Amino acid sequence: MSSNRAVAYKSPGVVEVIDTDYPTFELKDGPGVNPANVGRKVPHGAIVKTIATNICGSDQHMVRGRTTAPKDLVLGHEITGEVVEVGPGVEFIKVGDIVSVPFNIACGRCRNCKEGKTGICLNVNPDRPGSAYGYVDMGGWVGGQAQFVLVPYADWNLLKFPDRDQALEKIMDLTMLSDIFPTGFHGAVTAGVKVGSTVYIAGAGPVGLAAATGAMLLGAAAVIVGDMNAERLAQARSFGAETIDLTKGDPGEQIEQILGVPEVDCAVDAVGFEARGHGSDSGHEAPATVLNSLMDITAAGGALGIPGLYVTGDPGGIDEAAKKGSLSISLGTGWAKSLSFTTGQCPVMKYNRGLMMAILHDKVQIAKNVNATAIPLEDAPRGYAEFDAGAAQKFVLNPNGYLDAD
């Protein structure tokens, strides 16, 4: 086997499906690969034939030209597949296993990994802690919106599904375990959601909908989702969330209409650095809007979960500070209210097995909640365009025909 097809970033607003190299057990030079990683041997790796690989909102930031991603970077960090080769250092993962690939690449050996902080592994990215497939400044590990992908440290990283037939039957749910379901759930957990909580989630994209799903699993009494997209708000209501339309103004007053008070116990930012203003300012980018509004509406002593992406390099930032990730956050509000907040990559391995069990035992239907929609790999440019235009769908790419029989 020597051929491979993959989705590559070409220029702002443009992706293409290209012919690319079939993976080997060595990290080779290419777009975005850190020079210190070139030639790195991966005897502990596995080559995965992709069953499903999803378009993520984080990918959209790159495709819009809002990061320093280089041309021809192969995209994709949400990967589910079948193991077709293993390196000589792999002991437990076997050819034929159906697996979920956490989007965090982690070595399992460093201090952070041993403490469960797999989103900030110290050994996989020479530039900074933390890595991911197909993402700018993340070490250059090749992306998984492809027919085949290399997964390093396979015994550590891969989550094997216990039964092949059951996994394939529920694959549209299980493919969400690579990123958005754990990420949304992490947002709810770090916001302190528990039985009886009232929760506000900013953003009704797939991560926001996953956060709402997670809050419900955790026993929240009321889950309120805010957005400006009517179709995405309707999707949130389809599984029991309350919604507010942010084109009509700041969330506090609308929350009061639902709860009787203008505040919630817990809040989640599922928007990130391309946030827009509320109400009359909804047409203008205002990257600190969500963070500041969440501090306003979260009760004193509460917490904010912030799975929404913030970056240190944004060529399209509204001013010089925003281009470096420096935002005008009302830290004084947070301090006065004794609020806490958690940022950064979700440590997927902390949650993925438990959420897998919830899926396999029919406790949650995450694919339905995020409106998962399978499309061929060759249709990826259309999927990116429709998602960027606000489609209330989670696009799942089908590179090898596994989903055709569903």
PDB file of N, CA and C in Angstrom, residues 292-381:
ATOM      1  N   ASN A 292     -15.959  38.040  29.106  1.00  0.00           N
ATOM      2  CA  ASN A 292     -16.457  39.079  30.003  1.00  0.00           C
ATOM      3  C   ASN A 292     -17.928  38.871  30.354  1.00  0.00           C
ATOM      4  N   SER A 293     -18.728  38.440  29.385  1.00  0.00           N
ATOM      5  CA  SER A 293     -20.141  38.215  29.680  1.00  0.00           C
ATOM      6  C   SER A 293     -20.311  37.038  30.633  1.00  0.00           C
ATOM      7  N   LEU A 294     -19.469  36.010  30.498  1.00  0.00           N
ATOM      8  CA  LEU A 294     -19.580  34.867  31.405  1.00  0.00           C
ATOM      9  C   LEU A 294     -19.223  35.269  32.831  1.00  0.00           C
ATOM     10  N   MET A 295     -18.230  36.145  32.987  1.00  0.00           N
ATOM     11  CA  MET A 295     -17.908  36.604  34.340  1.00  0.00           C
ATOM     12  C   MET A 295     -19.049  37.427  34.930  1.00  0.00           C
ATOM     13  N   ASP A 296     -19.758  38.169  34.091  1.00  0.00           N
ATOM     14  CA  ASP A 296     -20.895  38.954  34.567  1.00  0.00           C
ATOM     15  C   ASP A 296     -22.043  38.079  35.054  1.00  0.00           C
ATOM     16  N   ILE A 297     -22.317  36.983  34.346  1.00  0.00           N
ATOM     17  CA  ILE A 297     -23.534  36.223  34.632  1.00  0.00           C
ATOM     18  C   ILE A 297     -23.300  35.002  35.521  1.00  0.00           C
ATOM     19  N   THR A 298     -22.048  34.702  35.842  1.00  0.00           N
ATOM     20  CA  THR A 298     -21.777  33.556  36.710  1.00  0.00           C
ATOM     21  C   THR A 298     -21.836  33.997  38.172  1.00  0.00           C
ATOM     22  N   ALA A 299     -22.531  33.236  38.980  1.00  0.00           N
ATOM     23  CA  ALA A 299     -22.704  33.587  40.387  1.00  0.00           C
ATOM     24  C   ALA A 299     -21.361  33.627  41.112  1.00  0.00           C
ATOM     25  N   ALA A 300     -21.274  34.466  42.129  1.00  0.00           N
ATOM     26  CA  ALA A 300     -20.051  34.572  42.929  1.00  0.00           C
ATOM     27  C   ALA A 300     -19.653  33.200  43.461  1.00  0.00           C
ATOM     28  N   GLY A 301     -18.364  32.912  43.352  1.00  0.00           N
ATOM     29  CA  GLY A 301     -17.858  31.612  43.781  1.00  0.00           C
ATOM     30  C   GLY A 301     -17.957  30.537  42.727  1.00  0.00           C
ATOM     31  N   GLY A 302     -18.470  30.879  41.553  1.00  0.00           N
ATOM     32  CA  GLY A 302     -18.639  29.898  40.480  1.00  0.00           C
ATOM     33  C   GLY A 302     -17.382  29.715  39.656  1.00  0.00           C
ATOM     34  N   ALA A 303     -17.552  29.021  38.545  1.00  0.00           N
ATOM     35  CA  ALA A 303     -16.398  28.691  37.704  1.00  0.00           C
ATOM     36  C   ALA A 303     -16.772  28.767  36.233  1.00  0.00           C
ATOM     37  N   LEU A 304     -15.752  28.999  35.414  1.00  0.00           N
ATOM     38  CA  LEU A 304     -15.901  29.027  33.966  1.00  0.00           C
ATOM     39  C   LEU A 304     -15.053  27.915  33.364  1.00  0.00           C
ATOM     40  N   GLY A 305     -15.664  27.084  32.537  1.00  0.00           N
ATOM     41  CA  GLY A 305     -14.919  26.142  31.714  1.00  0.00           C
ATOM     42  C   GLY A 305     -14.711  26.778  30.355  1.00  0.00           C
ATOM     43  N   ILE A 306     -13.478  26.762  29.850  1.00  0.00           N
ATOM     44  CA  ILE A 306     -13.158  27.494  28.614  1.00  0.00           C
ATOM     45  C   ILE A 306     -12.503  26.550  27.601  1.00  0.00           C
ATOM     46  N   PRO A 307     -13.296  25.641  26.997  1.00  0.00           N
ATOM     47  CA  PRO A 307     -12.739  24.801  25.936  1.00  0.00           C
ATOM     48  C   PRO A 307     -12.622  25.531  24.609  1.00  0.00           C
ATOM     49  N   GLY A 308     -13.272  26.704  24.459  1.00  0.00           N
ATOM     50  CA  GLY A 308     -13.118  27.495  23.246  1.00  0.00           C
ATOM     51  C   GLY A 308     -11.664  27.864  23.027  1.00  0.00           C
ATOM     52  N   LEU A 309     -11.239  27.858  21.760  1.00  0.00           N
ATOM     53  CA  LEU A 309      -9.826  28.028  21.423  1.00  0.00           C
ATOM     54  C   LEU A 309      -9.393  29.493  21.456  1.00  0.00           C
ATOM     55  N   TYR A 310      -8.281  29.753  22.131  1.00  0.00           N
ATOM     56  CA  TYR A 310      -7.609  31.051  22.086  1.00  0.00           C
ATOM     57  C   TYR A 310      -6.164  30.818  21.647  1.00  0.00           C
ATOM     58  N   VAL A 311      -5.628  31.741  20.835  1.00  0.00           N
ATOM     59  CA  VAL A 311      -4.315  31.520  20.219  1.00  0.00           C
ATOM     60  C   VAL A 311      -3.368  32.664  20.543  1.00  0.00           C
ATOM     61  N   THR A 312      -2.097  32.417  20.311  1.00  0.00           N
ATOM     62  CA  THR A 312      -1.078  33.450  20.519  1.00  0.00           C
ATOM     63  C   THR A 312      -0.664  34.118  19.223  1.00  0.00           C
ATOM     64  N   GLY A 313      -1.172  33.628  18.092  1.00  0.00           N
ATOM     65  CA  GLY A 313      -0.863  34.222  16.800  1.00  0.00           C
ATOM     66  C   GLY A 313      -2.097  34.245  15.920  1.00  0.00           C
ATOM     67  N   ASP A 314      -2.672  35.433  15.698  1.00  0.00           N
ATOM     68  CA  ASP A 314      -3.895  35.579  14.908  1.00  0.00           C
ATOM     69  C   ASP A 314      -3.690  36.703  13.898  1.00  0.00           C
ATOM     70  N   PRO A 315      -3.295  36.376  12.655  1.00  0.00           N
ATOM     71  CA  PRO A 315      -3.060  37.419  11.657  1.00  0.00           C
ATOM     72  C   PRO A 315      -4.279  38.287  11.390  1.00  0.00           C
ATOM     73  N   GLY A 316      -5.475  37.759  11.638  1.00  0.00           N
ATOM     74  CA  GLY A 316      -6.694  38.518  11.373  1.00  0.00           C
ATOM     75  C   GLY A 316      -7.255  39.218  12.586  1.00  0.00           C
ATOM     76  N   GLY A 317      -6.501  39.300  13.670  1.00  0.00           N
ATOM     77  CA  GLY A 317      -6.985  39.940  14.886  1.00  0.00           C
ATOM     78  C   GLY A 317      -7.393  41.389  14.666  1.00  0.00           C
ATOM     79  N   ILE A 318      -8.352  41.868  15.482  1.00  0.00           N
ATOM     80  CA  ILE A 318      -8.911  43.205  15.264  1.00  0.00           C
ATOM     81  C   ILE A 318      -7.944  44.322  15.621  1.00  0.00           C
ATOM     82  N   ASP A 319      -6.920  44.035  16.402  1.00  0.00           N
ATOM     83  CA  ASP A 319      -5.904  45.037  16.726  1.00  0.00           C
ATOM     84  C   ASP A 319      -4.600  44.309  17.039  1.00  0.00           C
ATOM     85  N   GLU A 320      -3.554  45.086  17.307  1.00  0.00           N
ATOM     86  CA  GLU A 320      -2.242  44.469  17.513  1.00  0.00           C
ATOM     87  C   GLU A 320      -2.228  43.566  18.742  1.00  0.00           C
ATOM     88  N   ALA A 321      -2.972  43.943  19.774  1.00  0.00           N
ATOM     89  CA  ALA A 321      -3.027  43.094  20.964  1.00  0.00           C
ATOM     90  C   ALA A 321      -3.701  41.764  20.646  1.00  0.00           C
ATOM     91  N   ALA A 322      -4.833  41.815  19.944  1.00  0.00           N
ATOM     92  CA  ALA A 322      -5.558  40.587  19.618  1.00  0.00           C
ATOM     93  C   ALA A 322      -4.729  39.668  18.728  1.00  0.00           C
ATOM     94  N   LYS A 323      -3.886  40.250  17.889  1.00  0.00           N
ATOM     95  CA  LYS A 323      -3.047  39.434  17.017  1.00  0.00           C
ATOM     96  C   LYS A 323      -2.052  38.598  17.817  1.00  0.00           C
ATOM     97  N   LYS A 324      -1.789  38.979  19.065  1.00  0.00           N
ATOM     98  CA  LYS A 324      -0.892  38.223  19.941  1.00  0.00           C
ATOM     99  C   LYS A 324      -1.652  37.463  21.020  1.00  0.00           C
ATOM    100  N   GLY A 325      -2.985  37.478  20.937  1.00  0.00           N
ATOM    101  CA  GLY A 325      -3.780  36.776  21.932  1.00  0.00           C
ATOM    102  C   GLY A 325      -3.984  37.558  23.211  1.00  0.00           C
ATOM    103  N   SER A 326      -3.710  38.867  23.204  1.00  0.00           N
ATOM    104  CA  SER A 326      -3.911  39.713  24.378  1.00  0.00           C
ATOM    105  C   SER A 326      -5.290  40.367  24.294  1.00  0.00           C
ATOM    106  N   LEU A 327      -6.180  40.013  25.210  1.00  0.00           N
ATOM    107  CA  LEU A 327      -7.557  40.480  25.163  1.00  0.00           C
ATOM    108  C   LEU A 327      -7.866  41.346  26.387  1.00  0.00           C
ATOM    109  N   SER A 328      -8.835  42.224  26.236  1.00  0.00           N
ATOM    110  CA  SER A 328      -9.222  43.134  27.326  1.00  0.00           C
ATOM    111  C   SER A 328     -10.247  42.439  28.221  1.00  0.00           C
ATOM    112  N   ILE A 329      -9.740  41.604  29.095  1.00  0.00           N
ATOM    113  CA  ILE A 329     -10.590  40.821  29.981  1.00  0.00           C
ATOM    114  C   ILE A 329     -10.782  41.570  31.301  1.00  0.00           C
ATOM    115  N   SER A 330     -12.012  41.585  31.795  1.00  0.00           N
ATOM    116  CA  SER A 330     -12.319  42.262  33.059  1.00  0.00           C
ATOM    117  C   SER A 330     -11.951  41.347  34.225  1.00  0.00           C
ATOM    118  N   LEU A 331     -10.656  41.201  34.423  1.00  0.00           N
ATOM    119  CA  LEU A 331     -10.191  40.314  35.493  1.00  0.00           C
ATOM    120  C   LEU A 331     -10.676  40.793  36.865  1.00  0.00           C
ATOM    121  N   GLY A 332     -10.860  42.101  36.993  1.00  0.00           N
ATOM    122  CA  GLY A 332     -11.355  42.623  38.257  1.00  0.00           C
ATOM    123  C   GLY A 332     -12.717  42.067  38.615  1.00  0.00           C
ATOM    124  N   THR A 333     -13.576  41.882  37.606  1.00  0.00           N
ATOM    125  CA  THR A 333     -14.885  41.274  37.860  1.00  0.00           C
ATOM    126  C   THR A 333     -14.724  39.857  38.381  1.00  0.00           C
ATOM    127  N   GLY A 334     -13.867  39.103  37.704  1.00  0.00           N
ATOM    128  CA  GLY A 334     -13.640  37.735  38.143  1.00  0.00           C
ATOM    129  C   GLY A 334     -13.059  37.651  39.531  1.00  0.00           C
ATOM    130  N   TRP A 335     -12.127  38.564  39.825  1.00  0.00           N
ATOM    131  CA  TRP A 335     -11.506  38.565  41.155  1.00  0.00           C
ATOM    132  C   TRP A 335     -12.527  38.914  42.231  1.00  0.00           C
ATOM    133  N   ALA A 336     -13.320  39.969  41.980  1.00  0.00           N
ATOM    134  CA  ALA A 336     -14.296  40.413  42.970  1.00  0.00           C
ATOM    135  C   ALA A 336     -15.331  39.337  43.286  1.00  0.00           C
ATOM    136  N   LYS A 337     -15.630  38.494  42.281  1.00  0.00           N
ATOM    137  CA  LYS A 337     -16.646  37.455  42.467  1.00  0.00           C
ATOM    138  C   LYS A 337     -16.033  36.111  42.851  1.00  0.00           C
ATOM    139  N   SER A 338     -14.716  36.064  43.050  1.00  0.00           N
ATOM    140  CA  SER A 338     -14.015  34.812  43.395  1.00  0.00           C
ATOM    141  C   SER A 338     -14.306  33.709  42.389  1.00  0.00           C
ATOM    142  N   LEU A 339     -14.273  34.072  41.117  1.00  0.00           N
ATOM    143  CA  LEU A 339     -14.506  33.093  40.059  1.00  0.00           C
ATOM    144  C   LEU A 339     -13.212  32.355  39.737  1.00  0.00           C
ATOM    145  N   SER A 340     -13.339  31.119  39.335  1.00  0.00           N
ATOM    146  CA  SER A 340     -12.191  30.369  38.829  1.00  0.00           C
ATOM    147  C   SER A 340     -12.460  29.997  37.382  1.00  0.00           C
ATOM    148  N   PHE A 341     -11.391  29.789  36.606  1.00  0.00           N
ATOM    149  CA  PHE A 341     -11.605  29.339  35.231  1.00  0.00           C
ATOM    150  C   PHE A 341     -10.490  28.414  34.799  1.00  0.00           C
ATOM    151  N   THR A 342     -10.859  27.522  33.877  1.00  0.00           N
ATOM    152  CA  THR A 342      -9.937  26.506  33.363  1.00  0.00           C
ATOM    153  C   THR A 342      -9.868  26.627  31.847  1.00  0.00           C
ATOM    154  N   THR A 343      -8.654  26.737  31.334  1.00  0.00           N
ATOM    155  CA  THR A 343      -8.441  26.883  29.893  1.00  0.00           C
ATOM    156  C   THR A 343      -7.645  25.684  29.371  1.00  0.00           C
ATOM    157  N   GLY A 344      -7.380  25.704  28.071  1.00  0.00           N
ATOM    158  CA  GLY A 344      -6.452  24.738  27.470  1.00  0.00           C
ATOM    159  C   GLY A 344      -7.133  23.538  26.847  1.00  0.00           C
ATOM    160  N   GLN A 345      -6.292  22.733  26.180  1.00  0.00           N
ATOM    161  CA  GLN A 345      -6.777  21.507  25.565  1.00  0.00           C
ATOM    162  C   GLN A 345      -7.429  20.603  26.594  1.00  0.00           C
ATOM    163  N   CYS A 346      -8.511  19.976  26.201  1.00  0.00           N
ATOM    164  CA  CYS A 346      -9.097  18.921  27.030  1.00  0.00           C
ATOM    165  C   CYS A 346      -8.154  17.724  27.077  1.00  0.00           C
ATOM    166  N   PRO A 347      -7.870  17.180  28.266  1.00  0.00           N
ATOM    167  CA  PRO A 347      -7.118  15.920  28.345  1.00  0.00           C
ATOM    168  C   PRO A 347      -8.059  14.757  28.025  1.00  0.00           C
ATOM    169  N   VAL A 348      -8.163  14.432  26.741  1.00  0.00           N
ATOM    170  CA  VAL A 348      -9.206  13.518  26.254  1.00  0.00           C
ATOM    171  C   VAL A 348      -9.213  12.190  27.002  1.00  0.00           C
ATOM    172  N   MET A 349      -8.018  11.679  27.314  1.00  0.00           N
ATOM    173  CA  MET A 349      -7.948  10.358  27.943  1.00  0.00           C
ATOM    174  C   MET A 349      -8.556  10.329  29.343  1.00  0.00           C
ATOM    175  N   LYS A 350      -8.761  11.487  29.939  1.00  0.00           N
ATOM    176  CA  LYS A 350      -9.398  11.556  31.255  1.00  0.00           C
ATOM    177  C   LYS A 350     -10.864  11.155  31.183  1.00  0.00           C
ATOM    178  N   TYR A 351     -11.457  11.331  30.005  1.00  0.00           N
ATOM    179  CA  TYR A 351     -12.902  11.157  29.876  1.00  0.00           C
ATOM    180  C   TYR A 351     -13.341  10.114  28.847  1.00  0.00           C
ATOM    181  N   ASN A 352     -12.482   9.775  27.868  1.00  0.00           N
ATOM    182  CA  ASN A 352     -13.023   9.087  26.693  1.00  0.00           C
ATOM    183  C   ASN A 352     -13.556   7.693  26.983  1.00  0.00           C
ATOM    184  N   ARG A 353     -12.936   6.951  27.902  1.00  0.00           N
ATOM    185  CA  ARG A 353     -13.460   5.614  28.172  1.00  0.00           C
ATOM    186  C   ARG A 353     -14.834   5.681  28.838  1.00  0.00           C
ATOM    187  N   GLY A 354     -15.001   6.564  29.817  1.00  0.00           N
ATOM    188  CA  GLY A 354     -16.293   6.683  30.475  1.00  0.00           C
ATOM    189  C   GLY A 354     -17.387   7.105  29.518  1.00  0.00           C
ATOM    190  N   LEU A 355     -17.076   8.062  28.641  1.00  0.00           N
ATOM    191  CA  LEU A 355     -18.066   8.492  27.664  1.00  0.00           C
ATOM    192  C   LEU A 355     -18.338   7.404  26.640  1.00  0.00           C
ATOM    193  N   MET A 356     -17.316   6.612  26.293  1.00  0.00           N
ATOM    194  CA  MET A 356     -17.536   5.448  25.430  1.00  0.00           C
ATOM    195  C   MET A 356     -18.554   4.503  26.052  1.00  0.00           C
ATOM    196  N   MET A 357     -18.404   4.227  27.330  1.00  0.00           N
ATOM    197  CA  MET A 357     -19.332   3.315  28.004  1.00  0.00           C
ATOM    198  C   MET A 357     -20.746   3.886  28.015  1.00  0.00           C
ATOM    199  N   ALA A 358     -20.881   5.198  28.181  1.00  0.00           N
ATOM    200  CA  ALA A 358     -22.205   5.814  28.134  1.00  0.00           C
ATOM    201  C   ALA A 358     -22.841   5.642  26.758  1.00  0.00           C
ATOM    202  N   ILE A 359     -22.029   5.745  25.706  1.00  0.00           N
ATOM    203  CA  ILE A 359     -22.540   5.528  24.349  1.00  0.00           C
ATOM    204  C   ILE A 359     -22.920   4.065  24.139  1.00  0.00           C
ATOM    205  N   LEU A 360     -22.024   3.160  24.500  1.00  0.00           N
ATOM    206  CA  LEU A 360     -22.267   1.739  24.242  1.00  0.00           C
ATOM    207  C   LEU A 360     -23.467   1.212  25.015  1.00  0.00           C
ATOM    208  N   HIS A 361     -23.775   1.826  26.161  1.00  0.00           N
ATOM    209  CA  HIS A 361     -24.915   1.397  26.966  1.00  0.00           C
ATOM    210  C   HIS A 361     -26.126   2.319  26.800  1.00  0.00           C
ATOM    211  N   ASP A 362     -26.126   3.058  25.698  1.00  0.00           N
ATOM    212  CA  ASP A 362     -27.302   3.830  25.272  1.00  0.00           C
ATOM    213  C   ASP A 362     -27.744   4.881  26.279  1.00  0.00           C
ATOM    214  N   LYS A 363     -26.782   5.476  26.978  1.00  0.00           N
ATOM    215  CA  LYS A 363     -27.108   6.548  27.914  1.00  0.00           C
ATOM    216  C   LYS A 363     -27.057   7.927  27.267  1.00  0.00           C
ATOM    217  N   VAL A 364     -26.559   8.000  26.055  1.00  0.00           N
ATOM    218  CA  VAL A 364     -26.420   9.290  25.394  1.00  0.00           C
ATOM    219  C   VAL A 364     -26.374   9.068  23.887  1.00  0.00           C
ATOM    220  N   GLN A 365     -26.891  10.024  23.138  1.00  0.00           N
ATOM    221  CA  GLN A 365     -26.855   9.974  21.671  1.00  0.00           C
ATOM    222  C   GLN A 365     -26.189  11.246  21.157  1.00  0.00           C
ATOM    223  N   ILE A 366     -24.891  11.295  21.290  1.00  0.00           N
ATOM    224  CA  ILE A 366     -24.169  12.508  20.958  1.00  0.00           C
ATOM    225  C   ILE A 366     -24.232  12.821  19.463  1.00  0.00           C
ATOM    226  N   ALA A 367     -24.229  11.814  18.591  1.00  0.00           N
ATOM    227  CA  ALA A 367     -24.294  12.070  17.149  1.00  0.00           C
ATOM    228  C   ALA A 367     -25.600  12.775  16.788  1.00  0.00           C
ATOM    229  N   LYS A 368     -26.687  12.333  17.375  1.00  0.00           N
ATOM    230  CA  LYS A 368     -27.984  12.974  17.143  1.00  0.00           C
ATOM    231  C   LYS A 368     -27.977  14.404  17.674  1.00  0.00           C
ATOM    232  N   ASN A 369     -27.412  14.605  18.846  1.00  0.00           N
ATOM    233  CA  ASN A 369     -27.428  15.928  19.461  1.00  0.00           C
ATOM    234  C   ASN A 369     -26.635  16.957  18.667  1.00  0.00           C
ATOM    235  N   VAL A 370     -25.548  16.520  18.013  1.00  0.00           N
ATOM    236  CA  VAL A 370     -24.742  17.465  17.225  1.00  0.00           C
ATOM    237  C   VAL A 370     -25.083  17.400  15.737  1.00  0.00           C
ATOM    238  N   ASN A 371     -26.098  16.597  15.394  1.00  0.00           N
ATOM    239  CA  ASN A 371     -26.542  16.445  13.998  1.00  0.00           C
ATOM    240  C   ASN A 371     -25.394  15.989  13.099  1.00  0.00           C
ATOM    241  N   ALA A 372     -24.762  14.879  13.463  1.00  0.00           N
ATOM    242  CA  ALA A 372     -23.645  14.337  12.693  1.00  0.00           C
ATOM    243  C   ALA A 372     -24.105  13.914  11.307  1.00  0.00           C
ATOM    244  N   THR A 373     -23.332  14.312  10.305  1.00  0.00           N
ATOM    245  CA  THR A 373     -23.684  14.072   8.904  1.00  0.00           C
ATOM    246  C   THR A 373     -22.463  13.541   8.172  1.00  0.00           C
ATOM    247  N   ALA A 374     -22.555  12.329   7.633  1.00  0.00           N
ATOM    248  CA  ALA A 374     -21.426  11.719   6.924  1.00  0.00           C
ATOM    249  C   ALA A 374     -21.386  12.192   5.478  1.00  0.00           C
ATOM    250  N   ILE A 375     -20.171  12.539   5.019  1.00  0.00           N
ATOM    251  CA  ILE A 375     -19.955  12.919   3.621  1.00  0.00           C
ATOM    252  C   ILE A 375     -18.660  12.281   3.129  1.00  0.00           C
ATOM    253  N   PRO A 376     -18.513  12.074   1.821  1.00  0.00           N
ATOM    254  CA  PRO A 376     -17.264  11.500   1.304  1.00  0.00           C
ATOM    255  C   PRO A 376     -16.074  12.430   1.557  1.00  0.00           C
ATOM    256  N   LEU A 377     -14.888  11.835   1.640  1.00  0.00           N
ATOM    257  CA  LEU A 377     -13.675  12.635   1.809  1.00  0.00           C
ATOM    258  C   LEU A 377     -13.552  13.684   0.712  1.00  0.00           C
ATOM    259  N   GLU A 378     -13.909  13.309  -0.516  1.00  0.00           N
ATOM    260  CA  GLU A 378     -13.758  14.235  -1.637  1.00  0.00           C
ATOM    261  C   GLU A 378     -14.685  15.439  -1.511  1.00  0.00           C
ATOM    262  N   ASP A 379     -15.711  15.345  -0.668  1.00  0.00           N
ATOM    263  CA  ASP A 379     -16.626  16.466  -0.454  1.00  0.00           C
ATOM    264  C   ASP A 379     -16.179  17.368   0.696  1.00  0.00           C
ATOM    265  N   ALA A 380     -14.972  17.157   1.207  1.00  0.00           N
ATOM    266  CA  ALA A 380     -14.506  17.968   2.335  1.00  0.00           C
ATOM    267  C   ALA A 380     -14.566  19.464   2.059  1.00  0.00           C
ATOM    268  N   PRO A 381     -14.176  19.950   0.871  1.00  0.00           N
ATOM    269  CA  PRO A 381     -14.284  21.401   0.643  1.00  0.00           C
ATOM    270  C   PRO A 381     -15.711  21.914   0.828  1.00  0.00           C
TER     271      PRO A 381
END
